[in-house]
PDB file of C-alpha atoms in Angstrom:
ATOM      1  CA  MET A 296      -5.350  84.475 -33.260  1.00 78.00           C
ATOM      2  CA  THR A 297      -5.991  81.637 -30.816  1.00 80.00           C
ATOM      3  CA  SER A 298      -3.127  79.621 -32.289  1.00 81.00           C
ATOM      4  CA  LEU A 299      -0.708  82.397 -31.310  1.00 82.00           C
ATOM      5  CA  CYS A 300      -1.914  82.788 -27.732  1.00 83.00           C
ATOM      6  CA  GLU A 301       0.575  82.186 -24.931  1.00 82.00           C
ATOM      7  CA  GLU A 302      -1.095  84.007 -22.018  1.00 84.00           C
ATOM      8  CA  TYR A 303      -4.548  83.570 -20.512  1.00 84.00           C
ATOM      9  CA  TYR A 304      -5.707  87.098 -21.340  1.00 85.00           C
ATOM     10  CA  GLN A 305      -4.775  86.537 -24.983  1.00 86.00           C
ATOM     11  CA  ALA A 306      -6.879  83.377 -25.178  1.00 85.00           C
ATOM     12  CA  PHE A 307      -9.724  85.179 -23.398  1.00 85.00           C
ATOM     13  CA  LEU A 308      -9.716  88.027 -25.918  1.00 88.00           C
ATOM     14  CA  ALA A 309      -9.313  85.805 -28.990  1.00 86.00           C
ATOM     15  CA  GLN A 310     -11.438  82.778 -28.142  1.00 81.00           C
ATOM     16  CA  GLY A 311     -13.822  84.423 -25.689  1.00 81.00           C
ATOM     17  CA  VAL A 312     -14.520  87.959 -26.869  1.00 85.00           C
ATOM     18  CA  LEU A 313     -13.635  87.977 -30.572  1.00 87.00           C
ATOM     19  CA  LEU A 314     -15.047  84.533 -31.344  1.00 84.00           C
ATOM     20  CA  GLY A 315     -18.194  85.254 -29.333  1.00 81.00           C
ATOM     21  CA  VAL A 316     -18.913  88.477 -31.220  1.00 84.00           C
ATOM     22  CA  SER A 317     -18.190  86.894 -34.594  1.00 85.00           C
ATOM     23  CA  MET A 318     -20.402  83.882 -33.855  1.00 82.00           C
ATOM     24  CA  SER A 319     -23.342  86.146 -33.018  1.00 79.00           C
ATOM     25  CA  LEU A 320     -22.861  88.000 -36.307  1.00 81.00           C
ATOM     26  CA  ILE A 321     -22.673  84.703 -38.190  1.00 82.00           C
ATOM     27  CA  PHE A 322     -25.645  83.023 -36.505  1.00 80.00           C
ATOM     28  CA  CYS A 323     -28.369  85.652 -36.021  1.00 79.00           C
ATOM     29  CA  PRO A 324     -28.684  87.133 -39.556  1.00 81.00           C
ATOM     30  CA  PRO A 325     -29.116  83.769 -41.357  1.00 83.00           C
ATOM     31  CA  VAL A 326     -31.801  82.720 -38.865  1.00 82.00           C
ATOM     32  CA  ALA A 327     -33.716  85.964 -39.442  1.00 80.00           C
ATOM     33  CA  VAL A 328     -33.298  85.766 -43.231  1.00 83.00           C
ATOM     34  CA  VAL A 329     -34.481  82.155 -43.465  1.00 84.00           C
ATOM     35  CA  SER A 330     -37.443  82.927 -41.223  1.00 79.00           C
ATOM     36  CA  ARG A 331     -38.416  85.864 -43.465  1.00 80.00           C
ATOM     37  CA  ARG A 332     -38.006  84.068 -46.767  1.00 81.00           C
ATOM     38  CA  MET A 333     -39.701  80.766 -45.915  1.00 81.00           C
ATOM     39  CA  PRO A 334     -42.734  81.375 -43.664  1.00 78.00           C
ATOM     40  CA  HIS A 335     -44.635  78.372 -45.097  1.00 82.00           C
ATOM     41  CA  CYS A 336     -41.965  75.847 -44.065  1.00 85.00           C
ATOM     42  CA  ARG A 337     -40.157  77.866 -41.420  1.00 84.00           C
ATOM     43  CA  GLY A 338     -39.586  74.946 -39.049  1.00 86.00           C
ATOM     44  CA  LEU A 339     -37.967  72.671 -41.629  1.00 88.00           C
ATOM     45  CA  ALA A 340     -35.932  75.488 -43.179  1.00 86.00           C
ATOM     46  CA  LEU A 341     -34.538  76.620 -39.839  1.00 87.00           C
ATOM     47  CA  GLY A 342     -33.940  73.008 -38.826  1.00 87.00           C
ATOM     48  CA  LEU A 343     -31.784  72.414 -41.887  1.00 87.00           C
ATOM     49  CA  THR A 344     -29.983  75.732 -41.437  1.00 85.00           C
ATOM     50  CA  ILE A 345     -29.207  75.300 -37.750  1.00 84.00           C
ATOM     51  CA  GLY A 346     -28.574  71.591 -38.262  1.00 82.00           C
ATOM     52  CA  GLY A 347     -25.330  72.499 -39.968  1.00 81.00           C
ATOM     53  CA  SER A 348     -23.822  73.281 -36.579  1.00 79.00           C
ATOM     54  CA  SER A 349     -24.594  69.719 -35.500  1.00 78.00           C
ATOM     55  CA  ILE A 350     -22.594  68.426 -38.450  1.00 83.00           C
ATOM     56  CA  GLY A 351     -19.739  70.537 -37.167  1.00 81.00           C
ATOM     57  CA  GLY A 352     -20.323  69.102 -33.719  1.00 77.00           C
ATOM     58  CA  ILE A 353     -19.734  65.641 -35.179  1.00 80.00           C
ATOM     59  CA  ILE A 354     -16.684  66.508 -37.261  1.00 83.00           C
ATOM     60  CA  TRP A 355     -14.757  68.954 -35.067  1.00 83.00           C
ATOM     61  CA  PRO A 356     -14.317  66.751 -31.960  1.00 79.00           C
ATOM     62  CA  ILE A 357     -13.084  63.857 -34.098  1.00 81.00           C
ATOM     63  CA  MET A 358     -10.842  66.142 -36.139  1.00 85.00           C
ATOM     64  CA  LEU A 359      -9.333  67.779 -33.062  1.00 84.00           C
ATOM     65  CA  GLU A 360      -8.796  64.440 -31.349  1.00 79.00           C
ATOM     66  CA  GLN A 361      -6.960  63.106 -34.402  1.00 83.00           C
ATOM     67  CA  LEU A 362      -4.805  66.209 -34.890  1.00 86.00           C
ATOM     68  CA  LEU A 363      -3.913  66.701 -31.235  1.00 82.00           C
ATOM     69  CA  ASN A 364      -3.532  63.139 -29.987  1.00 76.00           C
ATOM     70  CA  LYS A 365      -2.903  60.926 -33.025  1.00 75.00           C
ATOM     71  CA  ARG A 366      -0.932  63.226 -35.344  1.00 77.00           C
ATOM     72  CA  GLN A 367       0.467  65.280 -32.448  1.00 77.00           C
ATOM     73  CA  LEU A 368       0.608  68.476 -34.479  1.00 82.00           C
ATOM     74  CA  GLY A 369       0.397  70.645 -31.403  1.00 84.00           C
ATOM     75  CA  PHE A 370      -2.203  73.180 -30.359  1.00 84.00           C
ATOM     76  CA  GLY A 371      -0.998  75.987 -32.628  1.00 86.00           C
ATOM     77  CA  TRP A 372      -1.122  74.108 -35.920  1.00 86.00           C
ATOM     78  CA  THR A 373      -4.350  72.363 -34.947  1.00 87.00           C
ATOM     79  CA  MET A 374      -6.039  75.754 -34.546  1.00 88.00           C
ATOM     80  CA  ARG A 375      -4.573  76.972 -37.841  1.00 89.00           C
ATOM     81  CA  ILE A 376      -5.937  73.946 -39.700  1.00 89.00           C
ATOM     82  CA  VAL A 377      -9.333  74.633 -38.147  1.00 88.00           C
ATOM     83  CA  ALA A 378      -9.119  78.230 -39.356  1.00 89.00           C
ATOM     84  CA  PHE A 379      -8.052  77.244 -42.877  1.00 91.00           C
ATOM     85  CA  THR A 380     -11.042  74.897 -43.038  1.00 89.00           C
ATOM     86  CA  MET A 381     -13.531  77.467 -41.778  1.00 88.00           C
ATOM     87  CA  VAL A 382     -12.558  80.404 -43.989  1.00 90.00           C
ATOM     88  CA  PRO A 383     -13.883  79.041 -47.332  1.00 92.00           C
ATOM     89  CA  LEU A 384     -17.001  77.619 -45.665  1.00 88.00           C
ATOM     90  CA  LEU A 385     -17.847  80.946 -44.043  1.00 88.00           C
ATOM     91  CA  ALA A 386     -17.135  82.768 -47.310  1.00 89.00           C
ATOM     92  CA  ILE A 387     -19.786  80.627 -49.027  1.00 88.00           C
ATOM     93  CA  THR A 388     -22.179  81.398 -46.181  1.00 83.00           C
ATOM     94  CA  CYS A 389     -21.703  85.152 -46.497  1.00 85.00           C
ATOM     95  CA  ILE A 390     -22.302  85.021 -50.249  1.00 86.00           C
ATOM     96  CA  THR A 391     -25.471  82.932 -50.059  1.00 83.00           C
ATOM     97  CA  VAL A 392     -27.225  84.842 -47.245  1.00 82.00           C
ATOM     98  CA  VAL A 393     -29.300  87.284 -49.302  1.00 79.00           C
ATOM     99  CA  ASP A 394     -32.321  88.972 -47.802  1.00 72.00           C
ATOM    100  CA  ALA A 395     -35.578  89.532 -49.681  1.00 62.00           C
ATOM    101  CA  PRO A 396     -39.051  90.823 -48.839  1.00 61.00           C
ATOM    102  CA  ALA A 397     -40.980  88.106 -47.064  1.00 49.00           C
ATOM    103  CA  PRO A 398     -44.201  86.856 -48.697  1.00 54.00           C
ATOM    104  CA  LYS A 399     -47.334  88.513 -47.372  1.00 54.00           C
ATOM    105  CA  ALA A 400     -49.349  85.321 -47.283  1.00 48.00           C
ATOM    106  CA  SER A 401     -50.010  83.294 -44.159  1.00 49.00           C
ATOM    107  CA  LEU A 402     -49.132  86.018 -41.673  1.00 51.00           C
ATOM    108  CA  SER A 403     -49.993  85.337 -38.069  1.00 52.00           C
ATOM    109  CA  PRO A 404     -52.750  87.480 -36.500  1.00 52.00           C
ATOM    110  CA  LEU A 405     -50.153  89.649 -34.780  1.00 50.00           C
ATOM    111  CA  GLN A 406     -48.187  90.035 -38.005  1.00 54.00           C
ATOM    112  CA  ALA A 407     -51.339  90.832 -39.989  1.00 52.00           C
ATOM    113  CA  ALA A 408     -52.353  93.519 -37.508  1.00 49.00           C
ATOM    114  CA  LEU A 409     -48.937  95.134 -37.690  1.00 47.00           C
ATOM    115  CA  ASP A 410     -49.017  94.905 -41.483  1.00 50.00           C
ATOM    116  CA  ARG A 411     -52.393  96.677 -41.659  1.00 50.00           C
ATOM    117  CA  ASN A 412     -51.115  99.425 -39.389  1.00 47.00           C
ATOM    118  CA  GLU A 413     -48.118 100.029 -41.611  1.00 45.00           C
ATOM    119  CA  LYS A 414     -49.957 100.015 -44.970  1.00 47.00           C
ATOM    120  CA  GLY A 415     -50.636 103.401 -46.490  1.00 46.00           C
ATOM    121  CA  ALA A 416     -48.161 105.118 -44.209  1.00 40.00           C
ATOM    122  CA  VAL A 417     -47.132 108.650 -45.081  1.00 38.00           C
ATOM    123  CA  SER A 418     -43.584 109.892 -44.863  1.00 40.00           C
ATOM    124  CA  SER A 419     -44.120 112.417 -42.080  1.00 42.00           C
ATOM    125  CA  ASN A 420     -41.818 112.604 -39.080  1.00 45.00           C
ATOM    126  CA  ASP A 421     -44.644 111.486 -36.786  1.00 44.00           C
ATOM    127  CA  GLU A 422     -45.324 108.437 -38.934  1.00 38.00           C
ATOM    128  CA  ILE A 423     -41.645 107.529 -39.101  1.00 36.00           C
ATOM    129  CA  GLN A 424     -41.433 107.762 -35.331  1.00 45.00           C
ATOM    130  CA  SER A 425     -44.574 105.629 -35.052  1.00 42.00           C
ATOM    131  CA  GLN A 426     -43.062 102.924 -37.244  1.00 46.00           C
ATOM    132  CA  THR A 427     -39.850 103.041 -35.225  1.00 46.00           C
ATOM    133  CA  LYS A 428     -41.812 102.542 -32.030  1.00 50.00           C
ATOM    134  CA  SER A 429     -43.757  99.662 -33.577  1.00 55.00           C
ATOM    135  CA  SER A 430     -40.509  97.898 -34.427  1.00 59.00           C
ATOM    136  CA  TYR A 431     -39.680  97.818 -30.716  1.00 69.00           C
ATOM    137  CA  SER A 432     -43.177  96.768 -29.657  1.00 76.00           C
ATOM    138  CA  ILE A 433     -42.140  93.102 -29.882  1.00 80.00           C
ATOM    139  CA  ILE A 434     -39.886  93.637 -26.859  1.00 81.00           C
ATOM    140  CA  LYS A 435     -42.945  94.614 -24.791  1.00 83.00           C
ATOM    141  CA  ASN A 436     -45.039  91.717 -26.060  1.00 89.00           C
ATOM    142  CA  THR A 437     -45.861  89.466 -23.101  1.00 92.00           C
ATOM    143  CA  THR A 438     -45.867  86.293 -25.186  1.00 93.00           C
ATOM    144  CA  PHE A 439     -42.444  87.139 -26.590  1.00 93.00           C
ATOM    145  CA  MET A 440     -41.120  87.861 -23.102  1.00 94.00           C
ATOM    146  CA  LEU A 441     -42.438  84.504 -21.866  1.00 95.00           C
ATOM    147  CA  LEU A 442     -40.822  82.770 -24.839  1.00 96.00           C
ATOM    148  CA  CYS A 443     -37.462  84.390 -24.117  1.00 95.00           C
ATOM    149  CA  GLY A 444     -37.786  83.706 -20.392  1.00 95.00           C
ATOM    150  CA  GLY A 445     -38.642  80.037 -20.862  1.00 96.00           C
ATOM    151  CA  LEU A 446     -35.798  79.497 -23.297  1.00 96.00           C
ATOM    152  CA  ALA A 447     -33.332  81.418 -21.127  1.00 96.00           C
ATOM    153  CA  LEU A 448     -34.220  79.342 -18.083  1.00 96.00           C
ATOM    154  CA  GLY A 449     -33.850  76.116 -20.061  1.00 96.00           C
ATOM    155  CA  TYR A 450     -30.423  77.190 -21.325  1.00 96.00           C
ATOM    156  CA  PHE A 451     -29.113  77.261 -17.759  1.00 96.00           C
ATOM    157  CA  GLY A 452     -28.846  73.478 -17.972  1.00 94.00           C
ATOM    158  CA  LEU A 453     -29.187  72.716 -21.683  1.00 95.00           C
ATOM    159  CA  PHE A 454     -25.457  72.630 -22.467  1.00 94.00           C
ATOM    160  CA  THR A 455     -24.443  70.861 -19.250  1.00 95.00           C
ATOM    161  CA  PRO A 456     -24.206  67.337 -20.775  1.00 94.00           C
ATOM    162  CA  LEU A 457     -22.090  68.649 -23.648  1.00 92.00           C
ATOM    163  CA  PHE A 458     -19.442  69.788 -21.171  1.00 92.00           C
ATOM    164  CA  PHE A 459     -19.536  66.832 -18.785  1.00 94.00           C
ATOM    165  CA  ILE A 460     -20.671  63.733 -20.716  1.00 93.00           C
ATOM    166  CA  THR A 461     -17.076  62.759 -21.590  1.00 90.00           C
ATOM    167  CA  ASP A 462     -15.868  62.995 -17.993  1.00 92.00           C
ATOM    168  CA  PHE A 463     -18.949  61.087 -16.827  1.00 93.00           C
ATOM    169  CA  GLY A 464     -18.053  58.240 -19.185  1.00 91.00           C
ATOM    170  CA  VAL A 465     -14.436  58.153 -18.014  1.00 90.00           C
ATOM    171  CA  GLN A 466     -15.532  57.993 -14.378  1.00 90.00           C
ATOM    172  CA  HIS A 467     -17.638  54.932 -15.210  1.00 88.00           C
ATOM    173  CA  GLY A 468     -14.682  53.021 -16.606  1.00 86.00           C
ATOM    174  CA  PHE A 469     -14.783  53.846 -20.307  1.00 87.00           C
ATOM    175  CA  SER A 470     -11.596  54.772 -22.121  1.00 84.00           C
ATOM    176  CA  ALA A 471     -10.999  58.435 -22.854  1.00 80.00           C
ATOM    177  CA  SER A 472     -11.280  57.737 -26.588  1.00 77.00           C
ATOM    178  CA  THR A 473     -14.617  55.937 -26.224  1.00 82.00           C
ATOM    179  CA  ALA A 474     -16.038  58.601 -23.921  1.00 84.00           C
ATOM    180  CA  PHE A 475     -14.847  61.289 -26.324  1.00 80.00           C
ATOM    181  CA  TYR A 476     -17.004  59.873 -29.114  1.00 84.00           C
ATOM    182  CA  LEU A 477     -20.137  60.131 -26.958  1.00 89.00           C
ATOM    183  CA  LEU A 478     -20.107  63.855 -27.690  1.00 86.00           C
ATOM    184  CA  SER A 479     -20.000  63.235 -31.437  1.00 84.00           C
ATOM    185  CA  GLY A 480     -22.906  60.814 -31.109  1.00 88.00           C
ATOM    186  CA  LEU A 481     -24.877  63.393 -29.145  1.00 91.00           C
ATOM    187  CA  ASN A 482     -24.262  65.985 -31.854  1.00 87.00           C
ATOM    188  CA  GLY A 483     -25.231  63.509 -34.558  1.00 88.00           C
ATOM    189  CA  ALA A 484     -28.575  62.913 -32.875  1.00 92.00           C
ATOM    190  CA  SER A 485     -28.905  66.669 -32.465  1.00 91.00           C
ATOM    191  CA  PHE A 486     -28.874  67.054 -36.259  1.00 90.00           C
ATOM    192  CA  LEU A 487     -31.880  64.751 -36.581  1.00 92.00           C
ATOM    193  CA  GLY A 488     -33.487  66.560 -33.660  1.00 92.00           C
ATOM    194  CA  ARG A 489     -33.189  69.866 -35.466  1.00 91.00           C
ATOM    195  CA  VAL A 490     -34.556  68.653 -38.796  1.00 91.00           C
ATOM    196  CA  VAL A 491     -37.281  66.104 -37.980  1.00 93.00           C
ATOM    197  CA  PRO A 492     -39.145  68.126 -35.310  1.00 92.00           C
ATOM    198  CA  GLY A 493     -38.805  71.201 -37.523  1.00 90.00           C
ATOM    199  CA  PHE A 494     -40.625  69.363 -40.299  1.00 91.00           C
ATOM    200  CA  LEU A 495     -43.312  68.150 -37.884  1.00 93.00           C
ATOM    201  CA  ALA A 496     -43.678  71.600 -36.319  1.00 92.00           C
ATOM    202  CA  ASP A 497     -44.787  73.093 -39.632  1.00 90.00           C
ATOM    203  CA  ARG A 498     -47.784  70.772 -39.419  1.00 91.00           C
ATOM    204  CA  TYR A 499     -48.443  70.493 -35.685  1.00 93.00           C
ATOM    205  CA  GLY A 500     -47.264  73.857 -34.391  1.00 92.00           C
ATOM    206  CA  HIS A 501     -43.897  75.390 -33.535  1.00 93.00           C
ATOM    207  CA  PHE A 502     -44.790  76.306 -29.955  1.00 95.00           C
ATOM    208  CA  ASN A 503     -46.333  72.879 -29.391  1.00 95.00           C
ATOM    209  CA  LEU A 504     -43.213  71.026 -30.492  1.00 96.00           C
ATOM    210  CA  CYS A 505     -40.810  73.433 -28.778  1.00 96.00           C
ATOM    211  CA  ALA A 506     -42.522  73.013 -25.399  1.00 96.00           C
ATOM    212  CA  LEU A 507     -42.670  69.227 -25.835  1.00 97.00           C
ATOM    213  CA  ALA A 508     -39.009  69.050 -26.850  1.00 96.00           C
ATOM    214  CA  THR A 509     -37.971  71.108 -23.821  1.00 97.00           C
ATOM    215  CA  LEU A 510     -40.012  68.861 -21.537  1.00 97.00           C
ATOM    216  CA  ALA A 511     -38.517  65.743 -23.154  1.00 97.00           C
ATOM    217  CA  ALA A 512     -34.978  67.087 -22.735  1.00 97.00           C
ATOM    218  CA  GLY A 513     -35.721  67.764 -19.072  1.00 97.00           C
ATOM    219  CA  ILE A 514     -36.998  64.228 -18.499  1.00 97.00           C
ATOM    220  CA  VAL A 515     -33.921  62.781 -20.212  1.00 97.00           C
ATOM    221  CA  GLY A 516     -31.745  65.090 -18.114  1.00 96.00           C
ATOM    222  CA  PHE A 517     -33.295  63.732 -14.915  1.00 97.00           C
ATOM    223  CA  SER A 518     -32.360  60.186 -15.992  1.00 96.00           C
ATOM    224  CA  TRP A 519     -28.702  60.989 -16.735  1.00 95.00           C
ATOM    225  CA  THR A 520     -27.115  59.115 -13.824  1.00 94.00           C
ATOM    226  CA  ALA A 521     -29.232  56.017 -14.493  1.00 93.00           C
ATOM    227  CA  ALA A 522     -27.137  55.354 -17.628  1.00 91.00           C
ATOM    228  CA  THR A 523     -24.016  53.662 -16.263  1.00 89.00           C
ATOM    229  CA  SER A 524     -23.227  51.065 -18.960  1.00 91.00           C
ATOM    230  CA  LEU A 525     -21.815  51.897 -22.376  1.00 90.00           C
ATOM    231  CA  PRO A 526     -24.992  50.915 -24.302  1.00 92.00           C
ATOM    232  CA  GLY A 527     -27.121  52.831 -21.813  1.00 93.00           C
ATOM    233  CA  LEU A 528     -24.968  55.931 -22.045  1.00 94.00           C
ATOM    234  CA  VAL A 529     -24.983  55.787 -25.848  1.00 93.00           C
ATOM    235  CA  VAL A 530     -28.786  55.600 -25.877  1.00 95.00           C
ATOM    236  CA  TRP A 531     -28.985  58.421 -23.352  1.00 96.00           C
ATOM    237  CA  SER A 532     -26.646  60.606 -25.433  1.00 94.00           C
ATOM    238  CA  LEU A 533     -28.721  60.017 -28.557  1.00 95.00           C
ATOM    239  CA  ALA A 534     -31.980  60.771 -26.737  1.00 96.00           C
ATOM    240  CA  TYR A 535     -30.648  63.971 -25.206  1.00 96.00           C
ATOM    241  CA  GLY A 536     -29.056  65.076 -28.459  1.00 94.00           C
ATOM    242  CA  PHE A 537     -32.330  64.617 -30.339  1.00 95.00           C
ATOM    243  CA  SER A 538     -34.505  66.464 -27.817  1.00 96.00           C
ATOM    244  CA  SER A 539     -32.062  69.306 -27.167  1.00 94.00           C
ATOM    245  CA  GLY A 540     -31.472  69.765 -30.893  1.00 93.00           C
ATOM    246  CA  ALA A 541     -35.189  70.314 -31.409  1.00 94.00           C
ATOM    247  CA  ILE A 542     -35.128  73.209 -28.943  1.00 95.00           C
ATOM    248  CA  MET A 543     -32.335  74.947 -30.816  1.00 91.00           C
ATOM    249  CA  SER A 544     -34.114  74.798 -34.175  1.00 89.00           C
ATOM    250  CA  LEU A 545     -37.664  75.539 -32.999  1.00 93.00           C
ATOM    251  CA  GLN A 546     -36.792  78.588 -30.906  1.00 92.00           C
ATOM    252  CA  GLY A 547     -36.242  80.669 -34.042  1.00 88.00           C
ATOM    253  CA  ALA A 548     -39.441  79.361 -35.620  1.00 89.00           C
ATOM    254  CA  CYS A 549     -41.400  80.397 -32.517  1.00 92.00           C
ATOM    255  CA  VAL A 550     -39.986  83.913 -32.776  1.00 91.00           C
ATOM    256  CA  GLY A 551     -40.951  84.052 -36.444  1.00 85.00           C
ATOM    257  CA  LYS A 552     -44.503  83.087 -35.545  1.00 86.00           C
ATOM    258  CA  ILE A 553     -45.135  86.115 -33.330  1.00 88.00           C
ATOM    259  CA  ALA A 554     -42.839  88.777 -34.819  1.00 84.00           C
ATOM    260  CA  HIS A 555     -43.705  90.759 -37.940  1.00 79.00           C
ATOM    261  CA  HIS A 556     -41.484  89.842 -40.870  1.00 75.00           C
ATOM    262  CA  ARG A 557     -40.061  93.382 -40.920  1.00 78.00           C
ATOM    263  CA  HIS A 558     -38.835  92.922 -37.357  1.00 81.00           C
ATOM    264  CA  GLN A 559     -37.464  89.392 -37.547  1.00 81.00           C
ATOM    265  CA  GLY A 560     -33.881  90.547 -37.070  1.00 81.00           C
ATOM    266  CA  LEU A 561     -34.637  92.512 -33.913  1.00 86.00           C
ATOM    267  CA  ALA A 562     -36.761  89.712 -32.462  1.00 88.00           C
ATOM    268  CA  VAL A 563     -34.174  87.008 -33.164  1.00 87.00           C
ATOM    269  CA  GLY A 564     -31.440  89.208 -31.724  1.00 87.00           C
ATOM    270  CA  CYS A 565     -33.382  89.822 -28.515  1.00 90.00           C
ATOM    271  CA  MET A 566     -34.162  86.131 -28.137  1.00 92.00           C
ATOM    272  CA  MET A 567     -30.556  85.113 -28.742  1.00 89.00           C
ATOM    273  CA  GLY A 568     -29.363  87.793 -26.331  1.00 90.00           C
ATOM    274  CA  SER A 569     -31.595  86.466 -23.571  1.00 92.00           C
ATOM    275  CA  ILE A 570     -30.381  82.890 -23.909  1.00 93.00           C
ATOM    276  CA  ALA A 571     -26.755  83.947 -24.381  1.00 90.00           C
ATOM    277  CA  VAL A 572     -26.603  85.196 -20.797  1.00 92.00           C
ATOM    278  CA  THR A 573     -27.820  81.950 -19.242  1.00 94.00           C
ATOM    279  CA  ALA A 574     -25.831  79.820 -21.699  1.00 92.00           C
ATOM    280  CA  LEU A 575     -22.753  81.734 -20.532  1.00 89.00           C
ATOM    281  CA  VAL A 576     -23.246  81.308 -16.788  1.00 93.00           C
ATOM    282  CA  GLY A 577     -24.925  77.877 -16.929  1.00 94.00           C
ATOM    283  CA  PRO A 578     -21.810  75.698 -17.430  1.00 92.00           C
ATOM    284  CA  PRO A 579     -19.816  77.362 -14.594  1.00 93.00           C
ATOM    285  CA  ILE A 580     -22.796  76.876 -12.282  1.00 96.00           C
ATOM    286  CA  SER A 581     -22.980  73.252 -13.404  1.00 95.00           C
ATOM    287  CA  GLY A 582     -19.277  72.842 -12.686  1.00 94.00           C
ATOM    288  CA  GLN A 583     -19.729  74.126  -9.152  1.00 95.00           C
ATOM    289  CA  ILE A 584     -22.694  71.805  -8.597  1.00 96.00           C
ATOM    290  CA  LEU A 585     -20.624  68.856  -9.822  1.00 95.00           C
ATOM    291  CA  ALA A 586     -17.670  69.762  -7.614  1.00 94.00           C
ATOM    292  CA  HIS A 587     -19.746  70.092  -4.456  1.00 95.00           C
ATOM    293  CA  ALA A 588     -22.638  67.635  -4.931  1.00 94.00           C
ATOM    294  CA  GLY A 589     -21.771  65.156  -7.702  1.00 94.00           C
ATOM    295  CA  TYR A 590     -23.457  63.972 -10.873  1.00 95.00           C
ATOM    296  CA  LEU A 591     -26.846  63.182  -9.339  1.00 96.00           C
ATOM    297  CA  ALA A 592     -27.322  66.806  -8.307  1.00 96.00           C
ATOM    298  CA  LEU A 593     -26.021  67.886 -11.711  1.00 96.00           C
ATOM    299  CA  SER A 594     -28.634  65.781 -13.489  1.00 96.00           C
ATOM    300  CA  MET A 595     -31.354  67.217 -11.221  1.00 97.00           C
ATOM    301  CA  TRP A 596     -30.185  70.744 -12.091  1.00 97.00           C
ATOM    302  CA  THR A 597     -30.224  69.959 -15.806  1.00 96.00           C
ATOM    303  CA  GLY A 598     -33.674  68.403 -15.724  1.00 97.00           C
ATOM    304  CA  ALA A 599     -35.219  71.025 -13.438  1.00 97.00           C
ATOM    305  CA  THR A 600     -34.162  74.016 -15.540  1.00 97.00           C
ATOM    306  CA  LEU A 601     -35.535  72.422 -18.693  1.00 97.00           C
ATOM    307  CA  VAL A 602     -38.832  71.280 -17.160  1.00 98.00           C
ATOM    308  CA  VAL A 603     -39.533  74.702 -15.639  1.00 97.00           C
ATOM    309  CA  GLY A 604     -38.563  76.293 -18.952  1.00 97.00           C
ATOM    310  CA  ALA A 605     -41.042  73.992 -20.707  1.00 97.00           C
ATOM    311  CA  ALA A 606     -43.771  75.135 -18.307  1.00 97.00           C
ATOM    312  CA  ILE A 607     -43.114  78.789 -19.172  1.00 97.00           C
ATOM    313  CA  LEU A 608     -43.142  77.974 -22.897  1.00 96.00           C
ATOM    314  CA  THR A 609     -46.495  76.252 -22.393  1.00 96.00           C
ATOM    315  CA  VAL A 610     -47.873  79.463 -20.860  1.00 96.00           C
ATOM    316  CA  ALA A 611     -46.624  81.413 -23.890  1.00 95.00           C
ATOM    317  CA  ARG A 612     -48.297  78.885 -26.172  1.00 95.00           C
ATOM    318  CA  TRP A 613     -51.534  79.135 -24.167  1.00 94.00           C
ATOM    319  CA  ARG A 614     -51.544  82.929 -24.584  1.00 93.00           C
ATOM    320  CA  LEU A 615     -51.532  82.512 -28.349  1.00 92.00           C
ATOM    321  CA  ASN A 616     -54.277  79.881 -28.344  1.00 90.00           C
ATOM    322  CA  ASN A 617     -55.704  78.083 -25.326  1.00 87.00           C
ATOM    323  CA  GLY A 618     -57.163  75.255 -27.397  1.00 86.00           C
ATOM    324  CA  LEU A 619     -55.744  71.913 -26.320  1.00 85.00           C
ATOM    325  CA  THR A 620     -55.361  70.601 -29.878  1.00 85.00           C
ATOM    326  CA  ALA A 621     -54.674  73.942 -31.570  1.00 89.00           C
ATOM    327  CA  VAL A 622     -51.762  74.166 -33.999  1.00 89.00           C
ATOM    328  CA  VAL A 623     -49.648  76.943 -32.490  1.00 85.00           C
TER     329      VAL A 623
END
């Protein structure tokens, strides 16, 4: 549909509305299914699952740059080639996402309590209503609300470098082609950031690693404008890609830690809905900051949102267990 667009409203409906709805339907169910099926290695499993988008983040910019600028196929045929590539890949995804009852072992205390409440339930109308209410109890859970709030605040600035890193490189004298590949490098580091911290989080705690990754991304964000040379900007891109990638993979694991396995879909959907709002308005806000105050203010905005988000995530972690060395 996007390849046929000639007016702004057509592109808005196709690329904005239709693609946005379809992406939510593609992303949320696999995250919930993986979290349900693999509670023992949830961090690593979700890291590998979500890491696939980082592979796309490496390939698509290079592919688009080659098709648009080198082959000069035009926008329409470039979008059609993208679509022809995505259709078989998404078909495989739809076939392989199969839900199954989650194992009952190693439930968190909250999950175990909900499980005990639901065992031996009778099929009366009152009991059915009670179970329906319990499925929505996660929305009222203070720890879950803090988790969503911390992530949502961090997402105000999380995607800012992805939109502006190329222009930042061009302004510092790099060629457009060289600056363009900074984004692919950032996405490549993001893949490692989604897998490696996910593996470590299964041992050292999902909340622990998520809060640390958010704090690390904020610190790297504060140092953005200090990277003015090509080697420095490459290192900065890799560091930010790694730390920000960890946030994206561990957020689902944190939800799985506090939500009952029967309610993983609802919990993941609520979490994704909360961050979708700030991820939507964050880049336009960043653009206005850049236009009126420059890159230094933009880096301060990026770092501040992530550091404050990390503080809120730390409070959520503390509510689960206030032990300094606890695996949470």
